Amino acid sequence: MAGITNAAYRRLCSEQGTLRDGRGATASGTAGLYVCEMITSRGLVEGDATTRKMLVFDEQEAVRSVQLYGTDPAYVGKATEILCAEYGVAHVDLNFGCPVPKVTRKGGGAALPWKRTLLGEILQAAVQAGARYDVPVTMKTRKGIDEDHLTYLDAGRIAQEAGVAAIALHGRTAIQSYSGTADWDAIARLKEHVDIPVLGNGDIWEAADAVRMVQQTGADGVVVGRGCLGRPWLFRDLAVAFSTDPAVRTAGGPELPRLGEVTTMMRRHAELLGQHMGEERGCKEFRKHVSWYLKGFPVGGDLRRAMALVSTLAELDALLVRVDPDAAFPLGELGTPRGRQGSARSRVALPEGWLEDTDGTDCVVREDASETTGG
Ligand SMILES: Cc1cc2nc3c(=O)[nH]c(=O)nc-3n(C[C@H](O)[C@H](O)[C@H](O)COP(=O)(O)O)c2cc1C
């Protein structure tokens, strides 16, 4: 997630998602993959400084996983090559789900799968580059542009033919943006349509939602977005819920964290951000997470506001000790949406004539080297 899943947050989430005594951990020892913020193919190929700065990995990060944005097969192929050869990346995901107007207006993100041939060419370029390093390539997409212009079933078939290792589907169209509820039936339909693994995405707020999604749709796994905002411990719950050891699953997850445990995670988050980007920048970066961590807990407005203005770890420490560590987890927050929601768009911005044909081989889709708005 753009602006969220930097090296520090990925480390915190994986610390939470790794069951310490090894019980029930998945083959990789954690709840799954923690994907780096999206970077653009062109930015990487052209050596854009911001793009390169985003490609930072924690020393503990055993499996490096990166999401690429791209609209041009040549750039995407080259960028995949660079990720594998220079950054030791073990998994590349391609983003075809971004609904942001400045992206779709240029034919990128969720607009791109409408051009079936171009989509296939991009996927093939990435898969071929990854294959030289034994690195699997996956793709993430939405249902389509709107209900009249669905793309996901064709995208699944094209991905499979291109040798893509798995496809993740966010059960919304671009026009829905983040509004309404995700259509899990579409995930089930995609699962029936393709042989490659399907990962379901949309509206997983608790581990129980992930289990329900897998049961309802037959999906092979899940992708979590907003549900982890201020909740790195969601991965602990997911590791337990999907444990291969039935005894772990039967025992159930650990208890919901009290406020003291949450503030310990907040402190760890700020500290890790500081380690990666220096204390001052790290504290600034931490500020946006405060309201997510404290959502529903009995913490006064003044204290929350002060925490969202910290510049040093010492300031944060002085504020964190003022909360009641024994305050119970706010049960009313369970299963409720967090992060971006908003309303549906009236239209999806697209290049002129975009919907007139579904090929796209000769359409020039100009890629923005510094596009970092995500999906
Ligand atoms: C702040 C933010 C940044 C995001 N950045 C990305 C991104 O870079 N790449 C991507 O594929 N999806 C991105 N997404 C979308 C999520 O991955 C996910 O598809 C979407 O939020 C629906 O899943 P959820 O209900 O679990 O949040 C972002 C979402 C948010 C809220």
mmCIF file of C-alpha atoms and ligand atoms in Angstrom:
data_model
loop_
_atom_site.group_PDB
_atom_site.id
_atom_site.type_symbol
_atom_site.label_atom_id
_atom_site.label_comp_id
_atom_site.label_asym_id
_atom_site.label_seq_id
_atom_site.Cartn_x
_atom_site.Cartn_y
_atom_site.Cartn_z
ATOM 1 C CA MET A 1 0.000 0.000 0.000
ATOM 2 C CA ALA A 2 1.369 3.325 -1.135
ATOM 3 C CA GLY A 3 2.545 5.420 1.805
ATOM 4 C CA ILE A 4 2.059 2.551 4.290
ATOM 5 C CA THR A 5 3.991 -0.617 3.529
ATOM 6 C CA ASN A 6 7.515 0.716 3.702
ATOM 7 C CA ALA A 7 10.332 -1.423 5.119
ATOM 8 C CA ALA A 8 9.515 -0.455 8.714
ATOM 9 C CA TYR A 9 5.849 -1.383 8.567
ATOM 10 C CA ARG A 10 6.542 -4.576 6.669
ATOM 11 C CA ARG A 11 8.991 -5.575 9.407
ATOM 12 C CA LEU A 12 6.471 -4.836 12.147
ATOM 13 C CA CYS A 13 3.728 -6.773 10.350
ATOM 14 C CA SER A 14 6.002 -9.739 9.764
ATOM 15 C CA GLU A 15 7.132 -9.704 13.408
ATOM 16 C CA GLN A 16 3.488 -9.946 14.332
ATOM 17 C CA GLY A 17 2.690 -12.542 11.671
ATOM 18 C CA THR A 18 5.473 -14.902 12.670
ATOM 19 C CA LEU A 19 4.274 -17.296 15.350
ATOM 20 C CA ARG A 20 7.224 -17.231 17.715
ATOM 21 C CA ASP A 21 7.345 -20.830 18.820
ATOM 22 C CA GLY A 22 7.034 -21.906 15.211
ATOM 23 C CA ARG A 23 3.688 -23.565 15.848
ATOM 24 C CA GLY A 24 1.548 -23.549 12.781
ATOM 25 C CA ALA A 25 3.691 -21.128 10.844
ATOM 26 C CA THR A 26 3.417 -21.447 7.096
ATOM 27 C CA ALA A 27 6.317 -22.777 5.046
ATOM 28 C CA SER A 28 7.964 -19.367 4.985
ATOM 29 C CA GLY A 29 7.490 -19.036 8.711
ATOM 30 C CA THR A 30 5.138 -16.066 8.492
ATOM 31 C CA ALA A 31 1.549 -15.291 7.633
ATOM 32 C CA GLY A 32 2.536 -14.521 4.065
ATOM 33 C CA LEU A 33 4.159 -11.934 1.842
ATOM 34 C CA TYR A 34 4.564 -8.315 2.862
ATOM 35 C CA VAL A 35 4.717 -6.349 -0.358
ATOM 36 C CA CYS A 36 6.775 -3.199 -0.825
ATOM 37 C CA GLU A 37 4.978 -0.015 -1.843
ATOM 38 C CA MET A 38 4.274 0.189 -5.554
ATOM 39 C CA ILE A 39 7.015 1.605 -7.721
ATOM 40 C CA THR A 40 6.869 2.551 -11.381
ATOM 41 C CA SER A 41 8.702 0.604 -14.047
ATOM 42 C CA ARG A 42 9.772 3.701 -15.879
ATOM 43 C CA GLY A 43 10.988 5.358 -12.686
ATOM 44 C CA LEU A 44 13.119 2.343 -11.891
ATOM 45 C CA VAL A 45 14.514 1.950 -15.401
ATOM 46 C CA GLU A 46 15.372 5.635 -15.660
ATOM 47 C CA GLY A 47 16.977 5.700 -12.229
ATOM 48 C CA ASP A 48 14.435 8.111 -10.683
ATOM 49 C CA ALA A 49 15.727 8.996 -7.208
ATOM 50 C CA THR A 50 12.353 8.736 -5.403
ATOM 51 C CA THR A 51 11.691 5.347 -6.923
ATOM 52 C CA ARG A 52 15.091 4.015 -5.913
ATOM 53 C CA LYS A 53 14.647 5.376 -2.379
ATOM 54 C CA MET A 54 11.440 3.423 -1.988
ATOM 55 C CA LEU A 55 13.276 0.191 -2.725
ATOM 56 C CA VAL A 56 14.590 -0.269 0.774
ATOM 57 C CA PHE A 57 14.420 -3.605 2.552
ATOM 58 C CA ASP A 58 14.802 -4.469 6.175
ATOM 59 C CA GLU A 59 17.770 -6.658 7.116
ATOM 60 C CA GLN A 60 15.285 -9.220 8.472
ATOM 61 C CA GLU A 61 13.257 -9.269 5.272
ATOM 62 C CA ALA A 62 13.993 -12.748 3.950
ATOM 63 C CA VAL A 63 11.569 -12.593 1.022
ATOM 64 C CA ARG A 64 11.652 -9.370 -0.948
ATOM 65 C CA SER A 65 8.357 -8.715 -2.671
ATOM 66 C CA VAL A 66 7.706 -5.638 -4.804
ATOM 67 C CA GLN A 67 4.723 -4.306 -6.711
ATOM 68 C CA LEU A 68 5.427 -2.676 -10.061
ATOM 69 C CA TYR A 69 3.249 -0.280 -11.978
ATOM 70 C CA GLY A 70 3.664 -0.186 -15.714
ATOM 71 C CA THR A 71 1.944 0.297 -19.047
ATOM 72 C CA ASP A 72 4.764 -0.425 -21.449
ATOM 73 C CA PRO A 73 5.992 -4.010 -21.925
ATOM 74 C CA ALA A 74 9.580 -2.887 -22.551
ATOM 75 C CA TYR A 75 9.782 -0.868 -19.336
ATOM 76 C CA VAL A 76 8.020 -3.533 -17.266
ATOM 77 C CA GLY A 77 10.330 -6.254 -18.567
ATOM 78 C CA LYS A 78 13.433 -4.192 -17.888
ATOM 79 C CA ALA A 79 12.180 -3.119 -14.446
ATOM 80 C CA THR A 80 11.504 -6.744 -13.497
ATOM 81 C CA GLU A 81 15.015 -7.612 -14.602
ATOM 82 C CA ILE A 82 16.482 -4.822 -12.443
ATOM 83 C CA LEU A 83 14.457 -5.908 -9.407
ATOM 84 C CA CYS A 84 15.695 -9.476 -9.749
ATOM 85 C CA ALA A 85 19.301 -8.745 -10.680
ATOM 86 C CA GLU A 86 20.081 -5.719 -8.521
ATOM 87 C CA TYR A 87 17.657 -5.910 -5.617
ATOM 88 C CA GLY A 88 17.421 -9.660 -5.021
ATOM 89 C CA VAL A 89 13.643 -9.534 -5.229
ATOM 90 C CA ALA A 90 11.925 -12.923 -4.921
ATOM 91 C CA HIS A 91 8.434 -11.924 -6.061
ATOM 92 C CA VAL A 92 7.103 -9.264 -8.414
ATOM 93 C CA ASP A 93 3.458 -8.215 -8.483
ATOM 94 C CA LEU A 94 2.015 -6.052 -11.252
ATOM 95 C CA ASN A 95 -0.608 -3.431 -10.432
ATOM 96 C CA PHE A 96 -3.648 -3.270 -12.697
ATOM 97 C CA GLY A 97 -6.057 -2.065 -10.045
ATOM 98 C CA CYS A 98 -5.321 1.582 -9.388
ATOM 99 C CA PRO A 99 -8.532 3.669 -9.813
ATOM 100 C CA VAL A 100 -6.948 7.119 -9.381
ATOM 101 C CA PRO A 101 -7.950 9.482 -12.247
ATOM 102 C CA LYS A 102 -4.432 10.648 -13.016
ATOM 103 C CA VAL A 103 -3.485 6.989 -13.588
ATOM 104 C CA THR A 104 -6.565 5.712 -15.466
ATOM 105 C CA ARG A 105 -6.624 8.875 -17.603
ATOM 106 C CA LYS A 106 -3.385 7.640 -19.136
ATOM 107 C CA GLY A 107 -4.673 4.104 -19.553
ATOM 108 C CA GLY A 108 -2.832 2.720 -16.534
ATOM 109 C CA GLY A 109 -3.973 0.836 -13.428
ATOM 110 C CA ALA A 110 -7.517 -0.516 -13.596
ATOM 111 C CA ALA A 111 -7.997 0.927 -17.114
ATOM 112 C CA LEU A 112 -5.270 -1.151 -18.708
ATOM 113 C CA PRO A 113 -6.813 -4.659 -18.712
ATOM 114 C CA TRP A 114 -9.430 -3.312 -21.155
ATOM 115 C CA LYS A 115 -6.662 -3.538 -23.768
ATOM 116 C CA ARG A 116 -6.344 -7.305 -23.745
ATOM 117 C CA THR A 117 -3.416 -7.647 -26.140
ATOM 118 C CA LEU A 118 -1.377 -4.967 -24.408
ATOM 119 C CA LEU A 119 -2.086 -6.589 -21.041
ATOM 120 C CA GLY A 120 -0.795 -9.902 -22.366
ATOM 121 C CA GLU A 121 2.362 -8.281 -23.700
ATOM 122 C CA ILE A 122 3.113 -6.574 -20.388
ATOM 123 C CA LEU A 123 2.545 -9.760 -18.420
ATOM 124 C CA GLN A 124 4.707 -11.797 -20.791
ATOM 125 C CA ALA A 125 7.535 -9.282 -20.586
ATOM 126 C CA ALA A 126 7.534 -9.470 -16.792
ATOM 127 C CA VAL A 127 7.138 -13.251 -16.636
ATOM 128 C CA GLN A 128 9.986 -13.807 -19.084
ATOM 129 C CA ALA A 129 12.314 -11.457 -17.200
ATOM 130 C CA GLY A 130 11.378 -13.030 -13.857
ATOM 131 C CA ALA A 131 11.809 -16.566 -15.203
ATOM 132 C CA ARG A 132 15.489 -15.930 -15.866
ATOM 133 C CA TYR A 133 15.895 -15.562 -12.090
ATOM 134 C CA ASP A 134 13.254 -18.080 -11.070
ATOM 135 C CA VAL A 135 11.163 -15.209 -9.729
ATOM 136 C CA PRO A 136 7.387 -15.611 -9.954
ATOM 137 C CA VAL A 137 5.258 -12.755 -11.241
ATOM 138 C CA THR A 138 1.705 -12.181 -10.038
ATOM 139 C CA MET A 139 -0.882 -9.581 -10.977
ATOM 140 C CA LYS A 140 -3.483 -7.640 -9.043
ATOM 141 C CA THR A 141 -6.550 -6.202 -10.653
ATOM 142 C CA ARG A 142 -10.119 -5.013 -10.137
ATOM 143 C CA LYS A 143 -13.336 -6.373 -11.650
ATOM 144 C CA GLY A 144 -13.112 -3.843 -14.434
ATOM 145 C CA ILE A 145 -13.756 -0.226 -15.305
ATOM 146 C CA ASP A 146 -17.460 -0.364 -14.417
ATOM 147 C CA GLU A 147 -20.200 -3.000 -14.507
ATOM 148 C CA ASP A 148 -20.582 -2.526 -18.296
ATOM 149 C CA HIS A 149 -16.870 -2.903 -18.888
ATOM 150 C CA LEU A 150 -15.712 -5.854 -16.831
ATOM 151 C CA THR A 151 -12.227 -7.170 -17.475
ATOM 152 C CA TYR A 152 -11.336 -9.613 -14.724
ATOM 153 C CA LEU A 153 -12.286 -12.901 -16.372
ATOM 154 C CA ASP A 154 -10.366 -12.078 -19.539
ATOM 155 C CA ALA A 155 -7.493 -10.792 -17.408
ATOM 156 C CA GLY A 156 -7.413 -14.115 -15.541
ATOM 157 C CA ARG A 157 -7.245 -16.089 -18.782
ATOM 158 C CA ILE A 158 -4.579 -13.780 -20.241
ATOM 159 C CA ALA A 159 -2.545 -13.980 -17.025
ATOM 160 C CA GLN A 160 -2.702 -17.752 -17.072
ATOM 161 C CA GLU A 161 -1.602 -17.902 -20.716
ATOM 162 C CA ALA A 162 1.285 -15.523 -19.968
ATOM 163 C CA GLY A 163 2.604 -17.740 -17.171
ATOM 164 C CA VAL A 164 1.585 -15.502 -14.289
ATOM 165 C CA ALA A 165 1.885 -17.393 -10.986
ATOM 166 C CA ALA A 166 -1.296 -16.066 -9.330
ATOM 167 C CA ILE A 167 -3.919 -13.388 -9.786
ATOM 168 C CA ALA A 168 -5.317 -11.211 -7.005
ATOM 169 C CA LEU A 169 -8.776 -9.721 -7.504
ATOM 170 C CA HIS A 170 -10.131 -6.714 -5.633
ATOM 171 C CA GLY A 171 -13.895 -7.209 -5.920
ATOM 172 C CA ARG A 172 -14.683 -3.649 -6.982
ATOM 173 C CA THR A 173 -14.680 -1.803 -10.294
ATOM 174 C CA ALA A 174 -12.629 1.358 -10.840
ATOM 175 C CA ILE A 175 -15.748 3.517 -10.783
ATOM 176 C CA GLN A 176 -16.548 2.241 -7.284
ATOM 177 C CA SER A 177 -13.141 3.321 -6.059
ATOM 178 C CA TYR A 178 -13.266 2.203 -2.365
ATOM 179 C CA SER A 179 -17.022 2.669 -1.853
ATOM 180 C CA GLY A 180 -19.669 0.044 -1.158
ATOM 181 C CA THR A 181 -18.772 -3.539 -0.436
ATOM 182 C CA ALA A 182 -16.439 -5.804 -2.356
ATOM 183 C CA ASP A 183 -18.111 -8.389 -4.573
ATOM 184 C CA TRP A 184 -16.781 -11.689 -3.342
ATOM 185 C CA ASP A 185 -18.919 -13.582 -5.890
ATOM 186 C CA ALA A 186 -16.653 -12.176 -8.603
ATOM 187 C CA ILE A 187 -13.706 -13.759 -6.797
ATOM 188 C CA ALA A 188 -15.553 -17.103 -6.862
ATOM 189 C CA ARG A 189 -16.285 -16.691 -10.584
ATOM 190 C CA LEU A 190 -12.634 -15.965 -11.331
ATOM 191 C CA LYS A 191 -11.610 -19.017 -9.320
ATOM 192 C CA GLU A 192 -13.887 -21.162 -11.494
ATOM 193 C CA HIS A 193 -12.552 -19.539 -14.642
ATOM 194 C CA VAL A 194 -8.801 -20.107 -14.237
ATOM 195 C CA ASP A 195 -6.420 -22.816 -13.077
ATOM 196 C CA ILE A 196 -3.787 -20.527 -11.561
ATOM 197 C CA PRO A 197 -4.159 -19.572 -7.882
ATOM 198 C CA VAL A 198 -6.637 -16.779 -7.161
ATOM 199 C CA LEU A 199 -6.143 -14.438 -4.212
ATOM 200 C CA GLY A 200 -9.240 -12.622 -3.002
ATOM 201 C CA ASN A 201 -9.155 -8.999 -1.922
ATOM 202 C CA GLY A 202 -11.618 -6.556 -0.453
ATOM 203 C CA ASP A 203 -13.130 -5.911 2.963
ATOM 204 C CA ILE A 204 -11.071 -8.256 5.103
ATOM 205 C CA TRP A 205 -11.134 -6.508 8.466
ATOM 206 C CA GLU A 206 -10.536 -9.496 10.746
ATOM 207 C CA ALA A 207 -8.974 -12.932 10.323
ATOM 208 C CA ALA A 208 -12.489 -14.403 10.428
ATOM 209 C CA ASP A 209 -13.341 -12.407 7.279
ATOM 210 C CA ALA A 210 -10.355 -13.951 5.510
ATOM 211 C CA VAL A 211 -11.467 -17.455 6.488
ATOM 212 C CA ARG A 212 -15.009 -16.669 5.343
ATOM 213 C CA MET A 213 -13.758 -15.304 2.020
ATOM 214 C CA VAL A 214 -11.730 -18.432 1.331
ATOM 215 C CA GLN A 215 -14.677 -20.659 2.267
ATOM 216 C CA GLN A 216 -17.176 -18.675 0.195
ATOM 217 C CA THR A 217 -15.083 -18.159 -2.917
ATOM 218 C CA GLY A 218 -12.650 -21.078 -3.005
ATOM 219 C CA ALA A 219 -9.824 -18.526 -3.239
ATOM 220 C CA ASP A 220 -6.330 -19.865 -2.653
ATOM 221 C CA GLY A 221 -5.367 -16.991 -0.393
ATOM 222 C CA VAL A 222 -6.206 -13.431 0.489
ATOM 223 C CA VAL A 223 -4.738 -9.968 0.067
ATOM 224 C CA VAL A 224 -5.225 -7.535 2.921
ATOM 225 C CA GLY A 225 -5.239 -3.770 2.452
ATOM 226 C CA ARG A 226 -6.968 -1.333 4.774
ATOM 227 C CA GLY A 227 -7.613 -3.948 7.458
ATOM 228 C CA CYS A 228 -3.988 -3.772 8.582
ATOM 229 C CA LEU A 229 -3.958 0.005 9.114
ATOM 230 C CA GLY A 230 -3.051 0.448 12.770
ATOM 231 C CA ARG A 231 -3.378 -3.290 13.174
ATOM 232 C CA PRO A 232 -0.131 -5.091 12.484
ATOM 233 C CA TRP A 233 -1.396 -7.829 14.794
ATOM 234 C CA LEU A 234 -3.983 -8.780 12.160
ATOM 235 C CA PHE A 235 -1.186 -10.882 10.644
ATOM 236 C CA ARG A 236 -0.785 -12.762 13.916
ATOM 237 C CA ASP A 237 -4.473 -13.609 13.792
ATOM 238 C CA LEU A 238 -4.194 -14.595 10.132
ATOM 239 C CA ALA A 239 -1.189 -16.828 10.853
ATOM 240 C CA VAL A 240 -3.241 -18.626 13.491
ATOM 241 C CA ALA A 241 -6.410 -18.809 11.376
ATOM 242 C CA PHE A 242 -4.544 -20.273 8.386
ATOM 243 C CA SER A 243 -2.096 -22.373 10.360
ATOM 244 C CA THR A 244 -1.344 -25.774 8.901
ATOM 245 C CA ASP A 245 -1.393 -27.149 12.454
ATOM 246 C CA PRO A 246 -4.992 -27.931 13.467
ATOM 247 C CA ALA A 247 -4.052 -27.655 17.157
ATOM 248 C CA VAL A 248 -3.066 -24.014 16.667
ATOM 249 C CA ARG A 249 -6.301 -23.227 14.862
ATOM 250 C CA THR A 250 -8.407 -24.962 17.518
ATOM 251 C CA ALA A 251 -6.669 -23.069 20.307
ATOM 252 C CA GLY A 252 -7.747 -19.864 18.560
ATOM 253 C CA GLY A 253 -5.898 -16.611 18.288
ATOM 254 C CA PRO A 254 -4.343 -14.674 21.119
ATOM 255 C CA GLU A 255 -6.609 -12.348 23.020
ATOM 256 C CA LEU A 256 -7.465 -8.999 21.543
ATOM 257 C CA PRO A 257 -4.752 -6.496 22.481
ATOM 258 C CA ARG A 258 -5.325 -4.133 25.370
ATOM 259 C CA LEU A 259 -4.294 -0.541 24.908
ATOM 260 C CA GLY A 260 -0.898 -1.205 26.527
ATOM 261 C CA GLU A 261 -0.084 -3.798 23.884
ATOM 262 C CA VAL A 262 -1.203 -1.439 21.130
ATOM 263 C CA THR A 263 1.007 1.368 22.444
ATOM 264 C CA THR A 264 3.949 -1.063 22.524
ATOM 265 C CA MET A 265 3.307 -1.721 18.821
ATOM 266 C CA MET A 266 3.014 2.003 18.147
ATOM 267 C CA ARG A 267 6.367 2.571 19.831
ATOM 268 C CA ARG A 268 7.943 -0.247 17.840
ATOM 269 C CA HIS A 269 6.511 1.169 14.612
ATOM 270 C CA ALA A 270 7.932 4.641 15.295
ATOM 271 C CA GLU A 271 11.289 3.146 16.300
ATOM 272 C CA LEU A 272 11.531 1.051 13.112
ATOM 273 C CA LEU A 273 10.594 4.057 10.986
ATOM 274 C CA GLY A 274 13.353 5.980 12.759
ATOM 275 C CA GLN A 275 15.860 3.224 12.043
ATOM 276 C CA HIS A 276 15.037 3.329 8.357
ATOM 277 C CA MET A 277 14.644 7.044 7.743
ATOM 278 C CA GLY A 278 16.086 8.844 10.742
ATOM 279 C CA GLU A 279 14.185 9.852 13.877
ATOM 280 C CA GLU A 280 12.699 13.099 12.653
ATOM 281 C CA ARG A 281 11.397 11.835 9.323
ATOM 282 C CA GLY A 282 10.362 8.575 10.950
ATOM 283 C CA CYS A 283 8.278 10.421 13.560
ATOM 284 C CA LYS A 284 6.629 12.529 10.869
ATOM 285 C CA GLU A 285 5.826 9.407 8.908
ATOM 286 C CA PHE A 286 4.433 7.789 12.065
ATOM 287 C CA ARG A 287 1.922 10.574 12.682
ATOM 288 C CA LYS A 288 -0.613 9.399 10.127
ATOM 289 C CA HIS A 289 -0.866 6.006 11.841
ATOM 290 C CA VAL A 290 -1.880 7.357 15.262
ATOM 291 C CA SER A 291 -5.619 7.621 14.654
ATOM 292 C CA TRP A 292 -5.748 4.136 13.150
ATOM 293 C CA TYR A 293 -3.999 2.584 16.152
ATOM 294 C CA LEU A 294 -6.196 4.374 18.670
ATOM 295 C CA LYS A 295 -9.527 4.002 16.856
ATOM 296 C CA GLY A 296 -12.219 3.263 19.445
ATOM 297 C CA PHE A 297 -9.888 3.272 22.483
ATOM 298 C CA PRO A 298 -10.623 5.675 25.365
ATOM 299 C CA VAL A 299 -7.907 8.224 24.585
ATOM 300 C CA GLY A 300 -8.785 11.911 24.726
ATOM 301 C CA GLY A 301 -8.641 14.247 21.752
ATOM 302 C CA ASP A 302 -5.779 16.329 23.144
ATOM 303 C CA LEU A 303 -3.577 13.306 23.650
ATOM 304 C CA ARG A 304 -4.379 11.940 20.188
ATOM 305 C CA ARG A 305 -3.615 15.273 18.581
ATOM 306 C CA ALA A 306 -0.337 15.547 20.494
ATOM 307 C CA MET A 307 0.696 12.059 19.351
ATOM 308 C CA ALA A 308 -0.085 13.029 15.782
ATOM 309 C CA LEU A 309 2.420 15.872 16.068
ATOM 310 C CA VAL A 310 5.428 14.102 17.573
ATOM 311 C CA SER A 311 8.908 14.883 16.299
ATOM 312 C CA THR A 312 10.988 12.651 18.556
ATOM 313 C CA LEU A 313 10.680 9.229 20.145
ATOM 314 C CA ALA A 314 11.125 10.816 23.568
ATOM 315 C CA GLU A 315 8.046 12.990 22.954
ATOM 316 C CA LEU A 316 6.103 9.942 21.884
ATOM 317 C CA ASP A 317 7.203 8.018 24.992
ATOM 318 C CA ALA A 318 6.079 10.852 27.244
ATOM 319 C CA LEU A 319 2.626 10.729 25.646
ATOM 320 C CA LEU A 320 2.233 6.963 25.471
ATOM 321 C CA VAL A 321 2.630 6.583 29.244
ATOM 322 C CA ARG A 322 -0.426 8.779 29.730
ATOM 323 C CA VAL A 323 -2.886 6.183 28.374
ATOM 324 C CA ASP A 324 -4.478 3.426 30.431
ATOM 325 C CA PRO A 325 -2.604 0.267 29.404
ATOM 326 C CA ASP A 326 -5.390 -1.937 30.762
ATOM 327 C CA ALA A 327 -8.111 -0.411 28.604
ATOM 328 C CA ALA A 328 -9.814 -3.296 26.806
ATOM 329 C CA PHE A 329 -9.943 -3.544 23.045
ATOM 330 C CA PRO A 330 -13.013 -1.680 21.720
ATOM 331 C CA LEU A 331 -15.207 -4.553 20.552
ATOM 332 C CA GLY A 332 -17.398 -2.204 18.529
ATOM 333 C CA GLU A 333 -14.482 -1.696 16.136
ATOM 334 C CA LEU A 334 -14.313 -5.354 15.155
ATOM 335 C CA GLY A 335 -15.330 -5.958 11.562
ATOM 336 C CA THR A 336 -15.756 -2.277 10.762
ATOM 337 C CA PRO A 337 -14.116 -0.502 7.800
ATOM 338 C CA ARG A 338 -11.009 1.615 8.315
ATOM 339 C CA GLY A 339 -9.030 3.845 5.995
ATOM 340 C CA ARG A 340 -10.262 5.126 2.624
ATOM 341 C CA GLN A 341 -13.934 4.549 1.776
ATOM 342 C CA GLY A 342 -15.491 7.563 0.090
ATOM 343 C CA SER A 343 -18.120 7.423 -2.593
ATOM 344 C CA ALA A 344 -18.263 6.057 -6.093
ATOM 345 C CA ARG A 345 -17.021 8.237 -8.956
ATOM 346 C CA SER A 346 -19.449 9.568 -11.560
ATOM 347 C CA ARG A 347 -17.119 8.398 -14.347
ATOM 348 C CA VAL A 348 -13.710 6.864 -14.825
ATOM 349 C CA ALA A 349 -11.190 9.140 -16.517
ATOM 350 C CA LEU A 350 -9.849 7.323 -19.597
ATOM 351 C CA PRO A 351 -7.784 8.248 -22.651
ATOM 352 C CA GLU A 352 -9.940 9.382 -25.555
ATOM 353 C CA GLY A 353 -11.506 6.495 -27.449
ATOM 354 C CA TRP A 354 -10.115 3.969 -24.933
ATOM 355 C CA LEU A 355 -13.224 1.804 -24.892
ATOM 356 C CA GLU A 356 -13.527 1.624 -28.682
ATOM 357 C CA ASP A 357 -11.339 -1.426 -29.049
ATOM 358 C CA THR A 358 -9.920 -4.003 -26.701
ATOM 359 C CA ASP A 359 -6.592 -4.616 -28.393
ATOM 360 C CA GLY A 360 -4.167 -1.839 -27.516
ATOM 361 C CA THR A 361 -1.110 -3.141 -29.371
ATOM 362 C CA ASP A 362 -0.410 0.161 -31.056
ATOM 363 C CA CYS A 363 -1.683 2.522 -28.407
ATOM 364 C CA VAL A 364 0.960 4.616 -26.756
ATOM 365 C CA VAL A 365 0.305 4.691 -23.049
ATOM 366 C CA ARG A 366 2.658 7.176 -21.534
ATOM 367 C CA GLU A 367 3.855 6.036 -18.155
ATOM 368 C CA ASP A 368 4.489 8.528 -15.414
ATOM 369 C CA ALA A 369 7.901 7.913 -13.828
ATOM 370 C CA SER A 370 6.837 9.158 -10.414
ATOM 371 C CA GLU A 371 3.354 7.665 -10.088
ATOM 372 C CA THR A 372 2.988 6.404 -6.526
ATOM 373 C CA THR A 373 -0.701 6.535 -5.698
ATOM 374 C CA GLY A 374 -1.311 2.841 -5.454
ATOM 375 C CA GLY A 375 -4.415 0.811 -6.041
HETATM 376 C C1 LIG B 1 -3.673 4.052 1.336
HETATM 377 C C2 LIG B 1 -3.841 2.951 0.342
HETATM 378 C C3 LIG B 1 -2.822 2.683 -0.564
HETATM 379 C C4 LIG B 1 -2.960 1.653 -1.478
HETATM 380 N N1 LIG B 1 -1.931 1.384 -2.322
HETATM 381 C C5 LIG B 1 -2.022 0.316 -3.150
HETATM 382 C C6 LIG B 1 -0.940 -0.046 -3.999
HETATM 383 O O1 LIG B 1 0.098 0.609 -4.039
HETATM 384 N N2 LIG B 1 -1.088 -1.142 -4.786
HETATM 385 C C7 LIG B 1 -2.231 -1.897 -4.794
HETATM 386 O O2 LIG B 1 -2.315 -2.904 -5.495
HETATM 387 N N3 LIG B 1 -3.271 -1.570 -4.008
HETATM 388 C C8 LIG B 1 -3.181 -0.491 -3.209
HETATM 389 N N4 LIG B 1 -4.249 -0.168 -2.420
HETATM 390 C C9 LIG B 1 -5.480 -0.975 -2.504
HETATM 391 C C10 LIG B 1 -5.460 -2.156 -1.555
HETATM 392 O O3 LIG B 1 -4.355 -2.985 -1.812
HETATM 393 C C11 LIG B 1 -6.722 -2.999 -1.690
HETATM 394 O O4 LIG B 1 -6.793 -3.528 -2.985
HETATM 395 C C12 LIG B 1 -7.998 -2.222 -1.439
HETATM 396 O O5 LIG B 1 -7.846 -1.312 -0.373
HETATM 397 C C13 LIG B 1 -9.145 -3.192 -1.123
HETATM 398 O O6 LIG B 1 -8.778 -4.095 -0.116
HETATM 399 P P1 LIG B 1 -9.126 -3.848 1.434
HETATM 400 O O7 LIG B 1 -10.625 -3.826 1.540
HETATM 401 O O8 LIG B 1 -8.477 -5.007 2.138
HETATM 402 O O9 LIG B 1 -8.553 -2.531 1.792
HETATM 403 C C14 LIG B 1 -4.161 0.884 -1.513
HETATM 404 C C15 LIG B 1 -5.176 1.168 -0.623
HETATM 405 C C16 LIG B 1 -5.042 2.194 0.299
HETATM 406 C C17 LIG B 1 -6.173 2.451 1.253
#
